[in-house]
Amino acid sequence: QVQVVESGGGLVQAGGSLRLSCTASGLTFDDYAMGWFRQAPGKEREGVACISWGGDVTYYVDSVKGRFTISRDNAKNTLYLQMNSLKPEDTAMYYCAADSSGYCSSSSREYDYNYWGQGTQVTVSS
């Protein structure tokens, strides 16, 4: 069966960096677009970034542009999110998800994604 597993979360001071990883198994990884989502306490889940199946198209929510970088290594079935200049408002549970359409755009939504991980917690202290 399909498994999506995130790792790399933790506690970091404001201004610091973290790199999240997501490994997917049980699917043909390079057929899928991949996305990162986050959900803060009391808030709805929001899309953070996505990347197309080949890695040539990426999208970022405005609040993370210039600070976060999404990338993928299809040979390793792994997705990454490099997060720099972290802010307290980045504190959330971060989820990785796979979209069988293979495509990523600003109109990508949660319901486009077929498989989800359990999440990894990122906490940024001020």
C-alpha positions as a Python dict, from the first residue, in 0.01 Angstrom:
ca = {
    (1, 'Q'): (0, 0, 0),
    (2, 'V'): (98, 363, -35),
    (3, 'Q'): (290, 519, 251),
    (4, 'V'): (388, 882, 284),
    (5, 'V'): (617, 968, 574),
    (6, 'E'): (744, 1311, 676),
    (7, 'S'): (1047, 1384, 890),
    (8, 'G'): (1271, 1671, 991),
    (9, 'G'): (1043, 1882, 1205),
    (10, 'G'): (1149, 2024, 1536),
    (11, 'L'): (1195, 2330, 1752),
    (12, 'V'): (1397, 2618, 1612),
    (13, 'Q'): (1449, 2983, 1701),
    (14, 'A'): (1315, 3258, 1479),
    (15, 'G'): (1555, 3323, 1194),
    (16, 'G'): (1672, 2963, 1191),
    (17, 'S'): (1637, 2690, 932),
    (18, 'L'): (1494, 2342, 901),
    (19, 'R'): (1474, 2092, 616),
    (20, 'L'): (1173, 1868, 597),
    (21, 'S'): (1181, 1542, 408),
    (22, 'C'): (901, 1322, 278),
    (23, 'T'): (944, 970, 149),
    (24, 'A'): (669, 800, -50),
    (25, 'S'): (646, 428, -121),
    (26, 'G'): (394, 204, -291),
    (27, 'L'): (347, 443, -582),
    (28, 'T'): (538, 552, -890),
    (29, 'F'): (683, 863, -732),
    (30, 'D'): (778, 1044, -1051),
    (31, 'D'): (419, 1019, -1180),
    (32, 'Y'): (298, 1239, -893),
    (33, 'A'): (307, 1607, -819),
    (34, 'M'): (394, 1660, -454),
    (35, 'G'): (289, 1927, -211),
    (36, 'W'): (355, 2056, 137),
    (37, 'F'): (65, 2176, 350),
    (38, 'R'): (54, 2309, 705),
    (39, 'Q'): (-201, 2351, 976),
    (40, 'A'): (-158, 2574, 1278),
    (41, 'P'): (-370, 2532, 1591),
    (42, 'G'): (-717, 2678, 1538),
    (43, 'K'): (-657, 2741, 1169),
    (44, 'E'): (-747, 2568, 846),
    (45, 'R'): (-489, 2367, 660),
    (46, 'E'): (-316, 2571, 389),
    (47, 'G'): (-104, 2483, 91),
    (48, 'V'): (258, 2593, 134),
    (49, 'A'): (428, 2474, -184),
    (50, 'C'): (397, 2220, -461),
    (51, 'I'): (620, 2075, -731),
    (52, 'S'): (532, 1901, -1056),
    (53, 'W'): (624, 1542, -1131),
    (54, 'G'): (943, 1639, -1312),
    (55, 'G'): (1038, 1916, -1074),
    (56, 'D'): (1025, 2189, -1338),
    (57, 'V'): (720, 2369, -1202),
    (58, 'T'): (688, 2494, -847),
    (59, 'Y'): (440, 2710, -662),
    (60, 'Y'): (464, 2884, -325),
    (61, 'V'): (211, 3060, -107),
    (62, 'D'): (301, 3427, -79),
    (63, 'S'): (390, 3408, 290),
    (64, 'V'): (685, 3173, 225),
    (65, 'K'): (817, 3302, -108),
    (66, 'G'): (1187, 3375, -89),
    (67, 'R'): (1226, 3178, 235),
    (68, 'F'): (1116, 2822, 151),
    (69, 'T'): (1235, 2599, -133),
    (70, 'I'): (1061, 2282, -246),
    (71, 'S'): (1257, 2017, -431),
    (72, 'R'): (1243, 1648, -510),
    (73, 'D'): (1476, 1358, -582),
    (74, 'N'): (1284, 1109, -792),
    (75, 'A'): (1563, 854, -771),
    (76, 'K'): (1515, 848, -394),
    (77, 'N'): (1134, 887, -391),
    (78, 'T'): (1187, 1186, -165),
    (79, 'L'): (1045, 1536, -141),
    (80, 'Y'): (1213, 1819, 49),
    (81, 'L'): (1118, 2154, 194),
    (82, 'Q'): (1408, 2379, 287),
    (83, 'M'): (1281, 2643, 527),
    (84, 'N'): (1501, 2944, 600),
    (85, 'S'): (1443, 3264, 797),
    (86, 'L'): (1173, 3092, 996),
    (87, 'K'): (916, 3300, 1178),
    (88, 'P'): (691, 3216, 1474),
    (89, 'E'): (394, 3225, 1237),
    (90, 'D'): (544, 2929, 1051),
    (91, 'T'): (468, 2714, 1355),
    (92, 'A'): (237, 2435, 1240),
    (93, 'M'): (203, 2069, 1164),
    (94, 'Y'): (348, 2018, 816),
    (95, 'Y'): (203, 1755, 584),
    (96, 'C'): (330, 1603, 263),
    (97, 'A'): (83, 1493, -5),
    (98, 'A'): (87, 1328, -349),
    (99, 'D'): (-128, 1428, -648),
    (100, 'S'): (-172, 1172, -927),
    (101, 'S'): (-233, 1443, -1189),
    (102, 'G'): (139, 1515, -1183),
    (103, 'Y'): (78, 1888, -1214),
    (104, 'C'): (126, 2177, -974),
    (105, 'S'): (-16, 2525, -1003),
    (106, 'S'): (-153, 2810, -798),
    (107, 'S'): (-496, 2649, -829),
    (108, 'S'): (-388, 2320, -670),
    (109, 'R'): (-612, 2239, -375),
    (110, 'E'): (-624, 1980, -96),
    (111, 'Y'): (-885, 1774, -277),
    (112, 'D'): (-646, 1727, -570),
    (113, 'Y'): (-415, 1518, -351),
    (114, 'N'): (-465, 1144, -323),
    (115, 'Y'): (-223, 1042, -48),
    (116, 'W'): (-120, 1218, 273),
    (117, 'G'): (136, 1169, 544),
    (118, 'Q'): (78, 1195, 917),
    (119, 'G'): (265, 1522, 952),
    (120, 'T'): (573, 1655, 1126),
    (121, 'Q'): (560, 1937, 1381),
    (122, 'V'): (753, 2258, 1326),
    (123, 'T'): (773, 2501, 1615),
    (124, 'V'): (946, 2837, 1581),
    (125, 'S'): (1019, 3024, 1903),
    (126, 'S'): (1046, 3401, 1917),
}
